[in-house]
Coordinates of N, CA and C in Angstrom, one line a residue:
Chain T
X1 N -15.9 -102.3 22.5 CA -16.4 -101.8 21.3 C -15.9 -100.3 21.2
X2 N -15.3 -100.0 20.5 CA -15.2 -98.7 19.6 C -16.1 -97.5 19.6
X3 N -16.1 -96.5 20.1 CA -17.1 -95.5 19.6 C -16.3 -94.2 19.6
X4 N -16.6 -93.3 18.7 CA -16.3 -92.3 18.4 C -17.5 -91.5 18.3
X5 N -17.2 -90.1 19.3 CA -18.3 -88.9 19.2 C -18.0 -87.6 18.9
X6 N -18.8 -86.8 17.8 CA -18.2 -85.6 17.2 C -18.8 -84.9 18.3
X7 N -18.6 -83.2 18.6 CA -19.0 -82.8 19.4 C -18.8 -81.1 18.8
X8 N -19.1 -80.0 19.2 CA -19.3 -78.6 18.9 C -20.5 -77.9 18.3
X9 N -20.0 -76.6 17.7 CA -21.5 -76.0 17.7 C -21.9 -76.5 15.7
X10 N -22.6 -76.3 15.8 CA -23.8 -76.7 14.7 C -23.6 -75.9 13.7
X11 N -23.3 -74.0 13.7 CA -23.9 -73.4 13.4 C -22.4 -72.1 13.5
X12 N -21.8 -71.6 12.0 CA -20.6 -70.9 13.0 C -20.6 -69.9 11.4
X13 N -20.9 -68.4 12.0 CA -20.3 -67.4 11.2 C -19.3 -67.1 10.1
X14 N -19.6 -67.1 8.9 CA -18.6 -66.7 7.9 C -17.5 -66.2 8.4
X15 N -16.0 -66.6 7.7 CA -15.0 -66.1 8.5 C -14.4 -66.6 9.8
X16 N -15.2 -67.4 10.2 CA -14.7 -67.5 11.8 C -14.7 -68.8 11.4
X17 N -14.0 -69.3 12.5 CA -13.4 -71.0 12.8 C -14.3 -71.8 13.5
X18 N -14.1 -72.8 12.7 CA -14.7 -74.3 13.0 C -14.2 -74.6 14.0
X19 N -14.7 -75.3 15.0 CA -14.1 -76.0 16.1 C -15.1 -77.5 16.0
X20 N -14.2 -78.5 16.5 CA -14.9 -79.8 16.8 C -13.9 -80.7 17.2
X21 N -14.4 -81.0 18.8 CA -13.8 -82.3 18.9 C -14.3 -84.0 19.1
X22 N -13.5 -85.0 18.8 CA -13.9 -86.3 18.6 C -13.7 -87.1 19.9
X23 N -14.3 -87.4 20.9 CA -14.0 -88.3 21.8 C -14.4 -89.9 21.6
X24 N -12.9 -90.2 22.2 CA -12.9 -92.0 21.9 C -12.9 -93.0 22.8
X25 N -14.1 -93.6 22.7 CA -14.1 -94.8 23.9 C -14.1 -96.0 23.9
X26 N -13.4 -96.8 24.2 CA -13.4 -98.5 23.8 C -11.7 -98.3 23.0
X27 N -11.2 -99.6 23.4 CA -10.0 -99.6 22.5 C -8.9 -98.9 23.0
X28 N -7.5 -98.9 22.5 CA -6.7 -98.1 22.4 C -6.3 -96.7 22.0
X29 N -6.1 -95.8 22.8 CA -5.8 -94.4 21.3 C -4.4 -94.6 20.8
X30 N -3.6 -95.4 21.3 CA -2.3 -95.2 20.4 C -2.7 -96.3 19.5
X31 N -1.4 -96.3 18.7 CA -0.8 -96.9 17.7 C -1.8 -96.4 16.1
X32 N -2.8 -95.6 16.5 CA -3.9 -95.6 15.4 C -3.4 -94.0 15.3
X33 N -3.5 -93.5 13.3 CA -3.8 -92.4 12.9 C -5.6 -92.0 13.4
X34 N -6.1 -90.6 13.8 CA -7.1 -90.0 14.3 C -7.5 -89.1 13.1
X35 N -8.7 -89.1 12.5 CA -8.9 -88.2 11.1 C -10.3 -87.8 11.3
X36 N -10.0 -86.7 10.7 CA -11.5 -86.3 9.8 C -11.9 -86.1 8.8
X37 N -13.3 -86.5 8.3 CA -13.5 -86.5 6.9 C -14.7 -85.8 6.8
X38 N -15.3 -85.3 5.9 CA -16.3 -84.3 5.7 C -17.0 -84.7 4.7
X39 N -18.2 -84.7 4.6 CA -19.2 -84.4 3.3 C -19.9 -83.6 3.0
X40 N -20.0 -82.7 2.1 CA -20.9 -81.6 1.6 C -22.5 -82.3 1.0
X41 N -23.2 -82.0 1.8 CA -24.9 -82.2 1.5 C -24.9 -82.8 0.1
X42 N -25.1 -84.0 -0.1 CA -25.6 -84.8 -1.4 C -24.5 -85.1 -2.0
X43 N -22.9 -84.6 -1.2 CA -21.8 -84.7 -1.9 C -20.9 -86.0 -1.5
X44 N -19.6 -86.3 -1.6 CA -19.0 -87.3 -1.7 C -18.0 -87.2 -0.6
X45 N -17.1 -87.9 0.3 CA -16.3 -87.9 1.1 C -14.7 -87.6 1.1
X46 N -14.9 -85.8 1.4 CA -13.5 -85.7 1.6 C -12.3 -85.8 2.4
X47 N -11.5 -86.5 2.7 CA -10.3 -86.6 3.9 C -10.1 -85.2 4.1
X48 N -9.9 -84.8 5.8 CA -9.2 -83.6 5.8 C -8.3 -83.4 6.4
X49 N -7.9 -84.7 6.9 CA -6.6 -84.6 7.8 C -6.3 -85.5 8.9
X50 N -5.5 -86.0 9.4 CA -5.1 -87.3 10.4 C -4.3 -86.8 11.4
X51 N -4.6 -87.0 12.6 CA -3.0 -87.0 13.6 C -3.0 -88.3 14.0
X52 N -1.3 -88.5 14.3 CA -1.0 -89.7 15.4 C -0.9 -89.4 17.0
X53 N -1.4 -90.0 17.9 CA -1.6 -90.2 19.3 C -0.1 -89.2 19.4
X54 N 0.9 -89.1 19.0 CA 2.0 -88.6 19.1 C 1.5 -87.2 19.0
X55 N 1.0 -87.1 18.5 CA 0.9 -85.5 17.8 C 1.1 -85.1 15.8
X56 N 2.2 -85.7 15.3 CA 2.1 -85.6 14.1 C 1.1 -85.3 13.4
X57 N 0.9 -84.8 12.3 CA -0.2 -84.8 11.8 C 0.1 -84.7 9.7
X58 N -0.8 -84.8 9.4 CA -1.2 -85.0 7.6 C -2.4 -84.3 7.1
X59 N -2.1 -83.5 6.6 CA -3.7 -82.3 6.0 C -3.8 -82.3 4.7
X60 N -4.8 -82.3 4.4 CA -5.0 -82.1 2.9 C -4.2 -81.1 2.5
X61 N -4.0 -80.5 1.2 CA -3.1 -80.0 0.9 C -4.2 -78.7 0.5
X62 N -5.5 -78.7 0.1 CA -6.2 -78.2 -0.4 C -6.9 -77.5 1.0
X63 N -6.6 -77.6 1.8 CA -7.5 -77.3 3.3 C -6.0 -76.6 4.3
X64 N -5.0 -77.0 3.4 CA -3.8 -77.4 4.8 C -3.8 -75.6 5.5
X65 N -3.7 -74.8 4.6 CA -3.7 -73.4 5.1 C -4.9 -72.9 6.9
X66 N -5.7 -73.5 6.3 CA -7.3 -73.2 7.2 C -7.0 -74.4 8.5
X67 N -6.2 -75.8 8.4 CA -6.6 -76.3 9.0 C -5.8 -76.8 10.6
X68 N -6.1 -76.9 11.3 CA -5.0 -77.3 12.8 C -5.8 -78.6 13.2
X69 N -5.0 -79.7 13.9 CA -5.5 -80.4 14.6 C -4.9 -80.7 15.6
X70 N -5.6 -80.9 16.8 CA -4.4 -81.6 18.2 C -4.8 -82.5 18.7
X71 N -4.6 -83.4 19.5 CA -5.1 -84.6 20.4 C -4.7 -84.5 21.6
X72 N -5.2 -85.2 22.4 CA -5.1 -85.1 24.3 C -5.4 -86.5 24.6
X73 N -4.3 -86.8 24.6 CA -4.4 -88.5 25.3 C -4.9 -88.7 26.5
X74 N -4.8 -87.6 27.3 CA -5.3 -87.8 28.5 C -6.9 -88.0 28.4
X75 N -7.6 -87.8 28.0 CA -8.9 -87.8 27.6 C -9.4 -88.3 26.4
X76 N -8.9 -88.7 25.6 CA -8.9 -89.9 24.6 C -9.6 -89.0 23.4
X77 N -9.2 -87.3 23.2 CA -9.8 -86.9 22.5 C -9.2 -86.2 21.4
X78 N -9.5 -85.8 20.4 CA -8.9 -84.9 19.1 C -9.5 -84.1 18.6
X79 N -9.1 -83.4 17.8 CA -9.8 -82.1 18.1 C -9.7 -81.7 16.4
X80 N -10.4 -80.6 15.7 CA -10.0 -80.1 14.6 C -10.5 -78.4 14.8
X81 N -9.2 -77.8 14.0 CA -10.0 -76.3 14.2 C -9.8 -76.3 12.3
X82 N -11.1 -75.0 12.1 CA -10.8 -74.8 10.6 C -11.3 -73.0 10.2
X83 N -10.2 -72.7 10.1 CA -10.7 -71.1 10.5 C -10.9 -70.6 8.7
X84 N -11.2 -69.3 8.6 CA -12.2 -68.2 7.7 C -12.9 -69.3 6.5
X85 N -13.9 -69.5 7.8 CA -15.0 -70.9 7.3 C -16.1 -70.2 6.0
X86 N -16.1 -70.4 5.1 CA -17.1 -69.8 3.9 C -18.2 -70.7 4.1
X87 N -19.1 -70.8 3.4 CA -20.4 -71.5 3.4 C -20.1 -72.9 2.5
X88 N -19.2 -73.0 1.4 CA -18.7 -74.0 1.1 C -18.3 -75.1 2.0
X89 N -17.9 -74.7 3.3 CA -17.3 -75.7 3.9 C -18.5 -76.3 4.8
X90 N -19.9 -75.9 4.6 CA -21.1 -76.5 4.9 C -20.9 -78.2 4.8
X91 N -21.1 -78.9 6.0 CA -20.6 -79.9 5.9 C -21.2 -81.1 6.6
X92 N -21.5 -82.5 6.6 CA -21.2 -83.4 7.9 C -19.5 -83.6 8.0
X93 N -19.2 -83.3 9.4 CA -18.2 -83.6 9.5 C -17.9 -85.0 10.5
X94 N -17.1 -86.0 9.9 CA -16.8 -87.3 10.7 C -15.6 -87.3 11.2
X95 N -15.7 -87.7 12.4 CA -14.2 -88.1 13.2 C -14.6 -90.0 12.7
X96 N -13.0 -90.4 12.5 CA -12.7 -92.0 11.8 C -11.4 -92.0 12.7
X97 N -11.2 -93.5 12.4 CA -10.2 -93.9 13.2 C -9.7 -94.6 12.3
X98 N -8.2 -94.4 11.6 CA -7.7 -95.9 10.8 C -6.3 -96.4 11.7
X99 N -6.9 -97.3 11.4 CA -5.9 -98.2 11.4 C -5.3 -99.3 10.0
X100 N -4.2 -99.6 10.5 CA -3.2 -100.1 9.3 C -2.9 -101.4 9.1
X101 N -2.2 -101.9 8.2 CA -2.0 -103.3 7.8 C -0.5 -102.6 6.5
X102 N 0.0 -104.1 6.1 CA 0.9 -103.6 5.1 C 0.4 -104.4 3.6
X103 N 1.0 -103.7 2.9 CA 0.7 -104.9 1.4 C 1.9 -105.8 1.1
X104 N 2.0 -106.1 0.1 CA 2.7 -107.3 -0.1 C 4.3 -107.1 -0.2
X105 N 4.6 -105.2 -0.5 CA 5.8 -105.4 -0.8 C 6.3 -103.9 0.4
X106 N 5.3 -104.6 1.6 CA 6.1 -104.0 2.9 C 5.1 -102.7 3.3
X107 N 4.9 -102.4 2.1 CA 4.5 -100.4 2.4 C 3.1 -101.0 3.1
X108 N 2.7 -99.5 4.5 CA 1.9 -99.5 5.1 C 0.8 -99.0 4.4
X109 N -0.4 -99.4 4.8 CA -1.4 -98.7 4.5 C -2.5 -98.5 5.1
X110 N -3.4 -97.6 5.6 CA -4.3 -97.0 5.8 C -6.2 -96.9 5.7
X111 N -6.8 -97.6 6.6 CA -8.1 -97.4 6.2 C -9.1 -97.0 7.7
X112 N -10.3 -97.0 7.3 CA -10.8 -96.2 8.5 C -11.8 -97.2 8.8
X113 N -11.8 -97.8 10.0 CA -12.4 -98.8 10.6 C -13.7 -98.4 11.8
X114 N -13.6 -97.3 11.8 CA -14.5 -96.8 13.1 C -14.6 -95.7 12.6
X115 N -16.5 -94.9 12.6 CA -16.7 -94.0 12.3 C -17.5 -93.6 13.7
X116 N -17.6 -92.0 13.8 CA -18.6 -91.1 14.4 C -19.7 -91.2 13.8
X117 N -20.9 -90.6 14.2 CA -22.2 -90.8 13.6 C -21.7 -88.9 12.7
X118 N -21.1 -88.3 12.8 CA -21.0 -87.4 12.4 C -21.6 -86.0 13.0
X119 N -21.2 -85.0 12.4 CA -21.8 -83.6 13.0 C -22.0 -83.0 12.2
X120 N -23.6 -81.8 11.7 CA -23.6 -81.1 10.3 C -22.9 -80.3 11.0
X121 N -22.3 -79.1 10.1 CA -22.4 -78.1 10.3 C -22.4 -76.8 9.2
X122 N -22.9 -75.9 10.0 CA -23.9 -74.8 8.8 C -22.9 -73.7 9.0
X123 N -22.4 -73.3 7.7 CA -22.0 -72.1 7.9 C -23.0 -70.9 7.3
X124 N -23.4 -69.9 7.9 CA -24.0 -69.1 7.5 C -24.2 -67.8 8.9
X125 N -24.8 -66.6 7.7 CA -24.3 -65.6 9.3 C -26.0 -65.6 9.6
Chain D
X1 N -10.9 -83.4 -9.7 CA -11.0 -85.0 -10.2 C -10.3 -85.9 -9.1
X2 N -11.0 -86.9 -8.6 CA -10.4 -88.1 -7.6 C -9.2 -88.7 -8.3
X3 N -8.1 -89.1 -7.7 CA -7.5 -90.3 -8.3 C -8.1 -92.0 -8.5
X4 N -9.0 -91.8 -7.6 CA -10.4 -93.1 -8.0 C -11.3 -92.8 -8.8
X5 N -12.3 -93.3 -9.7 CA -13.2 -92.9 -10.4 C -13.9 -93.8 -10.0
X6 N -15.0 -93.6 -9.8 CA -16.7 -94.9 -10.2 C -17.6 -94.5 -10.6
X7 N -18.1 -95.2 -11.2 CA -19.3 -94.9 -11.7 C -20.6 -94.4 -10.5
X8 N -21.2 -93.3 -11.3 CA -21.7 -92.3 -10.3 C -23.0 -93.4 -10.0
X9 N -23.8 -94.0 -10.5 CA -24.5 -94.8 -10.0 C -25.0 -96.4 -10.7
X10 N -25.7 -97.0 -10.3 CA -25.5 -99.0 -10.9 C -27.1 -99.0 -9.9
X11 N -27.4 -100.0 -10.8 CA -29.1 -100.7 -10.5 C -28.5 -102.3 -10.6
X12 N -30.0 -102.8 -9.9 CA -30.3 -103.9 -10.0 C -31.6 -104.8 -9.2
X13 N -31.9 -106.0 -9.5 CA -33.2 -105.7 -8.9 C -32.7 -107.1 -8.0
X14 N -33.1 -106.9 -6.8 CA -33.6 -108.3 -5.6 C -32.9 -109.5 -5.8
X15 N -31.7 -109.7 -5.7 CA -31.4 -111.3 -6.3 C -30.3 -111.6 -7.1
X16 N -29.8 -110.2 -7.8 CA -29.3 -110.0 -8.8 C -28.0 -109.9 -8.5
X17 N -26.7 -110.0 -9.6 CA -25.4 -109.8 -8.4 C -24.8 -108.3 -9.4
X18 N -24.4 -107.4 -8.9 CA -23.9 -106.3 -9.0 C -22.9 -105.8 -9.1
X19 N -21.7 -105.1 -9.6 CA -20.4 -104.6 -9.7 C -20.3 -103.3 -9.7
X20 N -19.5 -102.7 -8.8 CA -19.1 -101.3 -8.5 C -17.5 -101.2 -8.8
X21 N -17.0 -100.7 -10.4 CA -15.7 -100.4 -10.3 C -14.9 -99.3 -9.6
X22 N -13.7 -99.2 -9.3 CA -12.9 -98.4 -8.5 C -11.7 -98.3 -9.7
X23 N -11.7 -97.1 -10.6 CA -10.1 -97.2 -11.2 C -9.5 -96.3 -10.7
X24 N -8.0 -96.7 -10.6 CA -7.0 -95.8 -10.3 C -6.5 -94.9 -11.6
X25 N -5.9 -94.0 -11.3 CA -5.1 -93.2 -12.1 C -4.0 -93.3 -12.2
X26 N -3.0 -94.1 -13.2 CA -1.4 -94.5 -13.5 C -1.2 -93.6 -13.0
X27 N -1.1 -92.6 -13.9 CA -0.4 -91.1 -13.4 C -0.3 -90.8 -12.2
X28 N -0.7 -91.0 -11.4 CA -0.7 -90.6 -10.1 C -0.7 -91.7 -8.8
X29 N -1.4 -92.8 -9.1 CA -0.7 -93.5 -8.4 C -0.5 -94.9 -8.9
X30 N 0.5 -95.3 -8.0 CA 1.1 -96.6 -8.8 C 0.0 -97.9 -8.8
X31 N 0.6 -98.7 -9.5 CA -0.4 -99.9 -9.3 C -0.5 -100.9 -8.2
X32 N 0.1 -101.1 -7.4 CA 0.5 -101.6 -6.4 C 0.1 -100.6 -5.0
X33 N -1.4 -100.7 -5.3 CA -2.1 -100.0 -3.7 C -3.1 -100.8 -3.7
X34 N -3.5 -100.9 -2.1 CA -4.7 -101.7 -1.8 C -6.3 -100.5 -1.3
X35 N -7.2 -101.0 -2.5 CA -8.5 -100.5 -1.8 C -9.4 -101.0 -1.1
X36 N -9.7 -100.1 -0.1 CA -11.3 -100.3 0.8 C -12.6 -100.0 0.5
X37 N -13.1 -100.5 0.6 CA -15.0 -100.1 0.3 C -15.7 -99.7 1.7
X38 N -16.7 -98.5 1.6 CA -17.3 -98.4 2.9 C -18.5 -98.5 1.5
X39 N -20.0 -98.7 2.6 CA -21.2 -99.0 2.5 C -21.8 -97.2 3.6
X40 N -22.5 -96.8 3.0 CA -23.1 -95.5 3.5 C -24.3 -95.7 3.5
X41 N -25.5 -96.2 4.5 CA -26.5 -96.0 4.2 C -27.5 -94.6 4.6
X42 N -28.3 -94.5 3.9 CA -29.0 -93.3 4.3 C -29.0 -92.8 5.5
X43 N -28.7 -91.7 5.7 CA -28.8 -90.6 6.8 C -27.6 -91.2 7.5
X44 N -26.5 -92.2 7.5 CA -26.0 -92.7 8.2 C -24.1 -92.7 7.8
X45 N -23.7 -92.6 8.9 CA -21.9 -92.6 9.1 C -21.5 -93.9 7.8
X46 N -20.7 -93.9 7.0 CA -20.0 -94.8 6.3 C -19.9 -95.6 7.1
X47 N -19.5 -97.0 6.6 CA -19.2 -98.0 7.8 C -17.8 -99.0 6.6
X48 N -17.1 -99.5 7.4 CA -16.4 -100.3 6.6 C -16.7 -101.2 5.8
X49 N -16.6 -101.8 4.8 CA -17.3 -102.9 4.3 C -16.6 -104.1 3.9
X50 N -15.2 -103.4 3.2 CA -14.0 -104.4 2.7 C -12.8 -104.0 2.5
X51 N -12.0 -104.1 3.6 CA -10.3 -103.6 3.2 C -9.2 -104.3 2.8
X52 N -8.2 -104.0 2.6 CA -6.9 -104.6 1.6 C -7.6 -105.8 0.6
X53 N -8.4 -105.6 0.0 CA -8.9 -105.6 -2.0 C -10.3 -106.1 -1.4
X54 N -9.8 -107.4 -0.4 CA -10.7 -108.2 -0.4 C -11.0 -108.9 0.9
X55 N -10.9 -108.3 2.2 CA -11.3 -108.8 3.6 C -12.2 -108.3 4.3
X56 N -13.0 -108.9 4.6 CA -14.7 -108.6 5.1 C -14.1 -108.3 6.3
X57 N -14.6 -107.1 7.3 CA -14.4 -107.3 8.8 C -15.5 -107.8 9.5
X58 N -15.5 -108.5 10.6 CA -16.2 -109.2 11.1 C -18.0 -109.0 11.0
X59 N -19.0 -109.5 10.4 CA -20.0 -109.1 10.4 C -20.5 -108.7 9.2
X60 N -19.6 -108.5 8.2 CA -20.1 -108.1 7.1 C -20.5 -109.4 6.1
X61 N -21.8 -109.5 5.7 CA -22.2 -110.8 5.0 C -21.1 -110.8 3.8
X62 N -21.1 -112.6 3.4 CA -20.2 -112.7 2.5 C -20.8 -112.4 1.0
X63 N -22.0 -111.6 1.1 CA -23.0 -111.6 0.1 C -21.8 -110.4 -0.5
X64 N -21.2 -109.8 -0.5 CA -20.0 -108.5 -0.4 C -18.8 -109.5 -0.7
X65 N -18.0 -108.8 -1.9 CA -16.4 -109.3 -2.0 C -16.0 -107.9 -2.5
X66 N -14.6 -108.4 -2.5 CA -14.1 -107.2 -3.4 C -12.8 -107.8 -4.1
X67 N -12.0 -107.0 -5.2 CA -11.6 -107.9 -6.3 C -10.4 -106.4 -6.8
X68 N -9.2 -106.9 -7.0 CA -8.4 -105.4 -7.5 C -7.3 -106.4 -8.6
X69 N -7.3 -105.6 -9.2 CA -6.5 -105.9 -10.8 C -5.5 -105.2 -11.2
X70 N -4.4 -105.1 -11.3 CA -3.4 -103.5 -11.9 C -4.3 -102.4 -11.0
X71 N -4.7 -101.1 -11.5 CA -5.2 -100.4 -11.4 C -6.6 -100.2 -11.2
X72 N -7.5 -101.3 -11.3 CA -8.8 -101.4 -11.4 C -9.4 -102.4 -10.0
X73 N -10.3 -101.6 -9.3 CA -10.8 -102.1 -8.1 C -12.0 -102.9 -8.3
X74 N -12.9 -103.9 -7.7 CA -14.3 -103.9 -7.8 C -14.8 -104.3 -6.6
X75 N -16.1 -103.7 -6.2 CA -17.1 -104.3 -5.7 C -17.8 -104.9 -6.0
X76 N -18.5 -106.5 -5.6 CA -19.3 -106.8 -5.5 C -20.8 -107.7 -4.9
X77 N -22.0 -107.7 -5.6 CA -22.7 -107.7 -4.2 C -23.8 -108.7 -4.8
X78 N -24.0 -109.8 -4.5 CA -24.6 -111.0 -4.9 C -25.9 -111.1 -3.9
X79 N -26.5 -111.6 -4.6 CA -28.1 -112.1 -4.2 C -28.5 -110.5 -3.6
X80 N -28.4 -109.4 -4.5 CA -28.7 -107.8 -3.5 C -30.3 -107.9 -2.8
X81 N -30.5 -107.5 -2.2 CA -31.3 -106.9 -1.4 C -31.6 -105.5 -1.1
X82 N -33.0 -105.3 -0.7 CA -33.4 -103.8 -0.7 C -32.6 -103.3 0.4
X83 N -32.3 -104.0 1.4 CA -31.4 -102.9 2.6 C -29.9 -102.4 2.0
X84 N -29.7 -103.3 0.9 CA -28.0 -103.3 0.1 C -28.1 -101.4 -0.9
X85 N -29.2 -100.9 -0.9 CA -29.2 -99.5 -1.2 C -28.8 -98.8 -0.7
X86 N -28.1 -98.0 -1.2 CA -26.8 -97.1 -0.3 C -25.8 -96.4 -1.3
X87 N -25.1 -95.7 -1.2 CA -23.7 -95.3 -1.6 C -22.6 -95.9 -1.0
X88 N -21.8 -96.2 -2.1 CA -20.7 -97.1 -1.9 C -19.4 -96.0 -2.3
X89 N -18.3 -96.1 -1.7 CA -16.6 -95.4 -1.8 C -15.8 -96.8 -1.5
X90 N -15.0 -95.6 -2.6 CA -13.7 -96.9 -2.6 C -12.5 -96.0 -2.1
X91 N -11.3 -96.5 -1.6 CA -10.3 -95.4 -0.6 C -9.4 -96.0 -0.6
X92 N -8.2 -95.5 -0.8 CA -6.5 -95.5 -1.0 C -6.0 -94.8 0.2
X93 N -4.9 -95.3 0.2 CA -3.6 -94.7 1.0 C -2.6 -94.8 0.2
X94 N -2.2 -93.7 -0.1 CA -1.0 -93.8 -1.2 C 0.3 -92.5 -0.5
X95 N 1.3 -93.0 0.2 CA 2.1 -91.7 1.1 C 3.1 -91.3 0.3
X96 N 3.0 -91.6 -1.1 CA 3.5 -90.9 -2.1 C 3.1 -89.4 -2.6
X97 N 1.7 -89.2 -2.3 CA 0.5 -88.5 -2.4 C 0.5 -87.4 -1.4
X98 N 0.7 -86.4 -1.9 CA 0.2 -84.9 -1.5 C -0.9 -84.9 -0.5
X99 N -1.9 -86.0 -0.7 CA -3.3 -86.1 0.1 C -3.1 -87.6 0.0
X100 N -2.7 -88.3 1.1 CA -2.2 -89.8 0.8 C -3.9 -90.3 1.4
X101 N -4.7 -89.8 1.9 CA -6.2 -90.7 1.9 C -6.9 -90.1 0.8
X102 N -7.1 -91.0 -0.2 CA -8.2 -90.6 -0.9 C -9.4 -91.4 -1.2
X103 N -10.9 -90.7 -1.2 CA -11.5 -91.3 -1.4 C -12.1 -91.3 -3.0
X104 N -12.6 -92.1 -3.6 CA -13.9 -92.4 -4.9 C -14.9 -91.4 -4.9
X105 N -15.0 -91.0 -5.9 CA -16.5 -89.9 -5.7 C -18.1 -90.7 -5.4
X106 N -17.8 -91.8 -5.5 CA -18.8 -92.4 -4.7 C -19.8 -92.8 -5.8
X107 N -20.5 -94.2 -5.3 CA -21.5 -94.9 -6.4 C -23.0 -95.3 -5.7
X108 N -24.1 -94.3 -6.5 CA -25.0 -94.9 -5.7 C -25.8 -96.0 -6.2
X109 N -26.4 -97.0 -5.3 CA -27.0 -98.6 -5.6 C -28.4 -98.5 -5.3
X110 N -28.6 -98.6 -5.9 CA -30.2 -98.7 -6.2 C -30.6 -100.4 -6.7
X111 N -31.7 -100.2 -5.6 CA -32.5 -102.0 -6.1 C -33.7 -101.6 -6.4
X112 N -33.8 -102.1 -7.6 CA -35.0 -101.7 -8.2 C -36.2 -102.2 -7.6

């Protein structure tokens, strides 16, 4: 079985960077894109970025400036940083796991089959 | 604005069978992409519910389908039940897209 755990601090000063990493247990880490997605309190689910077991990575476009991610295979884990954090970025953050399949005319696609229970986190000073 | 739209929220009472649409945006992405549904229950991690339009992964009652047309997605959820309350997303991968995961602004389900 699958499990994914978010992990860091709760609680991170305006301006300063988010840290969080996801540890993965059960299963494979290759062949799968590694992501995080975020919700804002009563709000709706934003993507904020994917790496591959390789390293590669995909950021939102709207976050891409603020955002870094890396992974450590050795330890089955991934990581996200998100630096000059505002109070906006008040968040649950989820580490997800997709995995792929193709459609009918070849192209890959993408969904997230394993979630973390999530992590809030509060920005405020 | 999402490239998905749903409707912000849908009722129904105990029994009743229910539809949650997912439309895409021509403009932006083509018609030829496959949507997933997750099920979000309170306080709780999204969970999968139904990927490429229409495949349940293991465990998910078949009380749940899902249904895609050109552009237009659907969920839905037959004989509902009170545990079936929740917020529902619908979610693309489109790697044509600036932001190739997107999700639905989300629908919430209420049983009356």
């Amino acid at each position: 079985q699958v499990q994914l755990q978010e992990s860091g601090p709760g609680l991170v000063k305006p301006s300063e960077t988010l840290s969080l990493t996801c540890t993965v247990s059960g299963g494979s880490f290759s062949v799968y894109y590694w992501s995080w997605i975020r919700q804002p309190p009563g709000k709706g689910l934003e993507w904020i970025g994917s790496i591959f077991h390789s390293g590669s990575t995909n950021y939102n476009p709207s976050l891409k400036s603020r955002v870094s991610m890396s992974v450590d295979t050795s330890v089955n884990q991934f990581s996200l940083k998100l630096s000059s954090v505002t109070a906006a970025d008040t968040a649950t953050y989820y580490c997800a796991r997709a995995d792929h399949s193709y459609d009918s005319s070849g192209s890959r696609y993408y969904y997230f089959d394993y979630w973390g229970q999530g992590s809030l986190v509060s920005v405020s000073s | 604005q999402s490239v998905l739209t749903q409707p912000p929220s849908v009722s129904g009472a105990p029994g009743q069978r229910v539809t949650i649409s997912c439309i895409g945006s021509s403009s932006h992405i083509g018609a030829d992409f496959d949507v997933h549904w997750y099920q979000q229950l309170p306080g709780t991690a999204p969970k999968l519910l139904i990927y490429a339009n229409n495949v349940r992964p293991s465990g998910v009652p078949d009380r749940f389908s899902g249904s895609k047309s050109g552009t237009s997605a659907s969920l839905a959820i037959t004989g509902l039940q009170g545990e079936d309350e929740a917020d529902y997303y619908c979610q693309t991968y489109d790697s044509s897209l600036s932001d190739p995961w997107v999700f639905g602004g989300g629908t919430k389900l209420t049983v009356l």
